[in-house]
Amino acid sequence: HRRLPAVIPTPPVSASPFPNPKSQYCCLSRNFSAALTPLLPVQLPSRMETHLWYVVPDEVKSAPLLSKYMELLPQSERDHVLGFRGDQLQKSALLARTLVRTTIARYQVDGHLDPRSLRFKRNIHGKPEVEWETKDGFCPPPLQFNISHTSSLVACGVTMNSLIGIDVEEKRRRTKNNILAFAKRYFTAHEVEHLNAIPDSELQQQEFIKLWTLKEAYVKALGKGFSSSPFNTFTIRVNTAAQESFCLVKARKEASSGIAVETLDSPQNLTNNWQFALLELMGSHYVAICLERQETGGAGKAFPIKLTARKTIPSVEDELVSGTNAVVTIGGSVTQF
Amino acid sequence: MAAASTSSFIPLKPRPTPRGLSTIAVLKLGAPLSFSFRRPVLAPARLRISCVAKPETVEKVAKVVKKQLALPAETLVTGDSKFAALGADSLDTVEIVMGLEEEFDISVEEDSAQSIATVQDAADLIEELVRKKCA
């Protein structure tokens, strides 16, 4: 197999006997010539929780580490990674597979922690799922996950039971086509109006990206493939009270602005089955999360999404970032833990 | 040619032949064709020429793809090249399709757009849509 290019190795960090609040992997030296450090287990999300894990590819510079990640993958996934053109694309593809395998392994669903042993399959519409081993008496948990990546961010969302779709995008992503022309072609009339009403072209570009990620997240949560839900068959609505807050940065811990989806075939009923969160990550990326609603808090009002966000370098370090500047809720009803 | 007679019975007149077709035939046979014997074969009323040749379509698709993904002009993009492998995400794919719609003056349904995985897929879809248009 082709070797990933040599990169500048990270300098070794001296082991510390005291747990570093930043890292759950205390007392580890970054000596990657040995096998990968065993993964530390993590508690499964509760039924009402969503876990968000992400990796910043630019922060993963060690060639030996990347090689070790490659070794976690079955041959078919390695081939898939190597099929991407160029180092950057290969790296983010590798990190995506690594993130999902190591993260799910850490939940220790089937009692052991080996990311290599996980098998994945696709449902009939092509959505990736874990294929749990059906040993005697083993009832696979309803663990749900979804991945999204760009060259600059790799993210994985995990829930227990709720269908989940996530999409990430750079805030500054530019379309080659004119935004309104694009929206008229692919979005719904309401969404075109929403974009058209924004006089500042920079803000309009950002709104477009937000809408795009929310729409992607919805389709990915549905899990039925894009052809079953073309983008012009459903509208993402932001409720008017929240219109302003949608464009502004709100308090970190709690934010409440309604985002809802309305399908064109039932315009009178906002589709209540799905709830959304829109986050600004590290000031540079939008992350849209769409979840199947599990329970409502009386009169159809949804509970806020309980979110735990962790930045990670698989097998090296985790950093709990929810409630910090790194994760800002800019849409949807979210409580960060 | 004789002028048309006003009688109800119009004698068979030699039909003007399409240029080139029977002329060649006449030259080959060395004798003028008898028009009662053989009529020059015209193409069927509904022309079935294809509007775009396959390698050309693939090249044009490749050009649109390279532009969208800002790939260097010398990047090798062939029919087998997968959009995703070249770095196209779903937004790029939709933008590429928009670019192809402009380039070929066609309209692609969104569900068809999402099923395009390779350059060849796109070229085949385009040819089908163009064929339908030209027909």
Coordinates of C-alpha atoms in Angstrom, one line a residue, chain A residues 83-86 89 149-150 167 169 173-178 181-182 185-186 208-209 212 216 226-232, chain B residues 67-70 75-78 81 84-87 89-92 94-95 97-99 101-102 107-111 114:
Chain A
G83 CA -8.6 6.0 -3.8
F84 CA -8.8 9.7 -2.9
R85 CA -6.5 12.0 -5.0
G86 CA -3.9 13.7 -3.0
L89 CA -8.2 14.2 0.8
H149 CA -16.0 15.7 6.8
T150 CA -14.4 18.4 4.9
D167 CA -23.1 18.0 8.2
E169 CA -18.9 23.0 6.3
R173 CA -17.1 28.2 1.8
R174 CA -17.9 30.0 -1.4
T175 CA -20.1 28.7 -4.2
K176 CA -18.9 29.0 -7.7
N177 CA -22.4 29.9 -8.8
N178 CA -24.4 32.9 -7.8
A181 CA -29.4 31.4 -8.9
F182 CA -28.3 28.3 -7.1
R185 CA -32.6 26.0 -8.9
Y186 CA -32.3 23.8 -5.8
F208 CA -26.6 29.9 2.4
I209 CA -24.0 27.6 4.0
W212 CA -27.2 23.9 3.1
E216 CA -27.9 17.9 4.3
F226 CA -30.8 12.1 -1.4
S227 CA -33.1 11.0 -4.2
S228 CA -35.9 10.4 -1.8
S229 CA -35.8 13.9 -0.5
P230 CA -34.6 16.4 -3.2
F231 CA -33.8 19.7 -1.6
N232 CA -36.6 21.5 -3.3
Chain B
K67 CA -13.0 24.2 -12.8
Q68 CA -15.4 23.5 -10.0
L69 CA -12.8 21.7 -7.9
A70 CA -10.1 24.2 -8.9
T75 CA -4.9 16.8 -13.7
L76 CA -5.8 13.5 -15.3
V77 CA -9.6 13.2 -15.3
T78 CA -11.1 10.3 -17.2
S81 CA -12.7 9.3 -12.3
A84 CA -15.7 12.1 -4.6
A85 CA -12.2 10.8 -5.1
L86 CA -11.3 14.1 -6.8
G87 CA -12.5 15.9 -3.7
D89 CA -18.5 16.9 -1.8
S90 CA -22.3 17.0 -2.3
L91 CA -22.3 20.8 -2.7
D92 CA -19.5 20.5 -5.4
V94 CA -24.6 19.9 -7.3
E95 CA -22.5 22.8 -8.6
V97 CA -24.3 19.5 -12.4
M98 CA -25.4 23.2 -12.6
G99 CA -22.3 23.9 -14.7
E101 CA -26.6 22.2 -17.4
E102 CA -25.3 25.5 -18.6
S107 CA -32.0 20.3 -17.3
V108 CA -31.0 17.5 -14.8
E109 CA -33.5 16.2 -12.2
E110 CA -32.1 16.4 -8.7
D111 CA -32.4 12.7 -8.1
Q114 CA -27.3 12.8 -6.9

